Every structure is written in C-alpha cells, then in structure tokens.
XYZ file of C-alpha atoms in Angstrom:
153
model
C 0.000 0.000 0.000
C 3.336 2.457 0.894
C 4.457 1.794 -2.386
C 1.235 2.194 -4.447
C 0.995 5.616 -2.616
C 4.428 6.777 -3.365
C 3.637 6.014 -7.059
C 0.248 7.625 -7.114
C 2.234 10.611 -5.544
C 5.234 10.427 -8.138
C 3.245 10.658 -10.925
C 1.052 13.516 -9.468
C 4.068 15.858 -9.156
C 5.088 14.953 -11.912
C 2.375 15.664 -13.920
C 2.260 18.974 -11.826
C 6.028 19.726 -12.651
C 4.917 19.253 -16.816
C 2.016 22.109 -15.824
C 4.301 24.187 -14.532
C 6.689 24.391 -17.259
C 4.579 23.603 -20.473
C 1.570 25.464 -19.083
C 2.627 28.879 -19.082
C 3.051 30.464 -22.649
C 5.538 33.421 -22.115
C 4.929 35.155 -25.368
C 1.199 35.574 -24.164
C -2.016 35.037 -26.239
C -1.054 34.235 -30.154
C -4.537 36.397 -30.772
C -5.365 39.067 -28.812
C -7.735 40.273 -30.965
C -11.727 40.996 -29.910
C -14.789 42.981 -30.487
C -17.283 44.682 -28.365
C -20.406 47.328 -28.794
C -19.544 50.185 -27.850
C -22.880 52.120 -28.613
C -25.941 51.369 -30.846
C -28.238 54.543 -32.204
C -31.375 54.706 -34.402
C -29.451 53.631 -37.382
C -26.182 52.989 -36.231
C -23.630 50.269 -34.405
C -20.085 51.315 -33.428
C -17.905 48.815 -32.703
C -14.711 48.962 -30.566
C -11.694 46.612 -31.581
C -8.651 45.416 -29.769
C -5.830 44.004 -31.536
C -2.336 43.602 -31.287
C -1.504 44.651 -34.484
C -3.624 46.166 -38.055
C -5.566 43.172 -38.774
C -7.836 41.996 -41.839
C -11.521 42.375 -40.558
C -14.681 40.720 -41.878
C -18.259 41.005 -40.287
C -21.946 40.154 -41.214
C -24.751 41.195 -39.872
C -27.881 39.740 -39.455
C -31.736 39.825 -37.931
C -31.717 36.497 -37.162
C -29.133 34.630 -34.598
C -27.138 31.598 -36.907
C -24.465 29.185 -35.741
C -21.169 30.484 -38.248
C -18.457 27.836 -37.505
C -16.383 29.259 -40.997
C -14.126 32.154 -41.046
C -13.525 32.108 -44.487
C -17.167 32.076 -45.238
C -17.539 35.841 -43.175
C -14.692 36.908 -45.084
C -16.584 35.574 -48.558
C -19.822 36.961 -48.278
C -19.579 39.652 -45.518
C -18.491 43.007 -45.324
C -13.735 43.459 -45.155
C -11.494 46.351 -43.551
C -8.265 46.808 -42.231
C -8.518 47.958 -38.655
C -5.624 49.937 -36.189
C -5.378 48.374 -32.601
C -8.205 49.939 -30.752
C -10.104 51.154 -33.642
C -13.473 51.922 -33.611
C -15.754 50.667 -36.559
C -18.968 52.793 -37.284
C -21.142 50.684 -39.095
C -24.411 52.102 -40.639
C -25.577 50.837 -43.654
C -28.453 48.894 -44.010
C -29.781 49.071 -40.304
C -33.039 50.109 -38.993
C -34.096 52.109 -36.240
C -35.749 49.804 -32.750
C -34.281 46.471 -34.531
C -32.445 43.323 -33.111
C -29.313 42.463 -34.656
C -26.308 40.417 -34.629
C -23.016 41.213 -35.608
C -20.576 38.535 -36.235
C -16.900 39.159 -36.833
C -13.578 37.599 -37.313
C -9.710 38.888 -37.954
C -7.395 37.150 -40.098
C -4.403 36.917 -37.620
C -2.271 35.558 -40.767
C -1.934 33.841 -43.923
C -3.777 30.409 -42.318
C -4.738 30.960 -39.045
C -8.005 32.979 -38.265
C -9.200 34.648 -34.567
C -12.576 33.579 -33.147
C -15.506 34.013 -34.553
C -17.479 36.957 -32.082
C -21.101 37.265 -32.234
C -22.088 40.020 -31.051
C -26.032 41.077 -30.198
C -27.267 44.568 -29.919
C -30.751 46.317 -31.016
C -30.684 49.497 -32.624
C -32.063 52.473 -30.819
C -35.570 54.302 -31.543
C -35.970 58.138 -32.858
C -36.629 60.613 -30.554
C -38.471 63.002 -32.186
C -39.059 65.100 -29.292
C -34.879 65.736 -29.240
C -35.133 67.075 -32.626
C -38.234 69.345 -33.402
C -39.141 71.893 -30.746
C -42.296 73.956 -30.471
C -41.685 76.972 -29.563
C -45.646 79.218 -30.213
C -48.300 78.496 -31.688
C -50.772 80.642 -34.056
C -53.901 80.160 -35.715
C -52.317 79.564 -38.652
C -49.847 77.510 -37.929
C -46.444 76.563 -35.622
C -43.090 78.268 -34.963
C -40.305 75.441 -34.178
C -36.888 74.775 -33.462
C -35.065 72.216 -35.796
C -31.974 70.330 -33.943
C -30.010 68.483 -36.552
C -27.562 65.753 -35.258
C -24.026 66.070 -35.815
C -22.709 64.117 -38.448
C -19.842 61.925 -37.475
C-alpha cells in the first residue's frame, strides 16, 4: 500500500512539474484580438476593436441569430477592412431604427490561421423626435419650431 501511494504521488508531481513548465506560454495570447459594442443609435452600431496589431476584418450582420463555424465564409460573403489596434468601426448601412441584430466578426491573424468568430447582439435604438423638433408658439395659422439636426460623425 506504501508503495502504491508513493507512485500515485510520483506521478502527481510529476504531472504537476509538466504544468508548470509547459503550461505557461511566455509570449502571451497568439490572438489578442476581440470585439465589443460600444454604442448602438437609431441607425447605427459602433464597434470597438482590440488588436495587437492592423488586422484583416470581416463582419456580417444579421436579424436572425445563426451558428457560423467558418471564417472564411464571413470573409466571402460579408463586409472586409483593415482595422488599427483599438479602432473603432462605425457601421451604418443597411440598419433600422428599434431592430435586433447580430453582428458577427472575425480577424485574419495571418496567412492560415483565423481569430474567433465573435457574435455580437445589440438592437438598434428608436428616434426621438421630441430631441429634434421643438415647439416653440403656436398661431392660428400655424407653428413656430426649433429644428436640432444631429451632428454628423
């Protein structure tokens, strides 16, 4: 029994010792890269990116939630752009105000190896109209109103 426990032992610090030095990866993550939502309006998403490095970006978007398992299919059929580390990625077109969607993105770290694919929900934001017209007196024959136009970014 002594020597079935100093066996059961040896190989647990052993198999410990391998943990200790194949477990740690001193160069860090290979792909830092990820995506987040940084703020969704009426007809707009922007997207904050981390990377290590400029990157290759693809991204779809979608109404409905899908399971994507291919890289090279975002890349294929969804919209590309080269991103800065910490970059952030206003996308507008084709988005509609009080609307759920999902975003799903990937980097191309290098020639064969891609980062994970990110889906990423987030509903678009509703008008408010009250923001942007402003009543200021009425007459018989009509209004007298303030106009506030957003700011374009």
């Amino acid at each position: 029994m002594k020597k079935l426990f100093s066996r059961v032992s040896l190989v647990g610090l052993m198999a410990l010792m391998c943990g200790m030095f194949y477990g740690c990866n001193p160069e860090g993550e290979k792909s830092a890269f990820s995506v987040s939502v940084k703020e969704a309006g009426p007809e707009y998403v922007l997207i904050q990116v981390s990377a290590p490095a400029s990157v290759d970006v693809a991204y779809m978007l979608d109404t409905k939630e899908k399971r994507v398992d291919n890289p090279v299919m975002i890349f294929a059929s969804g919209e590309t752009l080269t991103v800065k580390p910490d970059d952030v990625i206003r996308i507008s077109k084709g988005l509609e105000e009080d609307t759920q969607y999902y975003l799903y993105a990937v980097a191309k770290l290098d020639a064969q190896n891609y980062s994970e694919i990110f889906t990423l929900p987030f509903r678009t934001g509703e008008f408010n109209f009250d923001e942007l017209v402003t009543v200021i007196d009425r007459n018989y024959d009509g209004y007298r109103m303030r106009l506030t136009l957003p700011q374009s970014t």
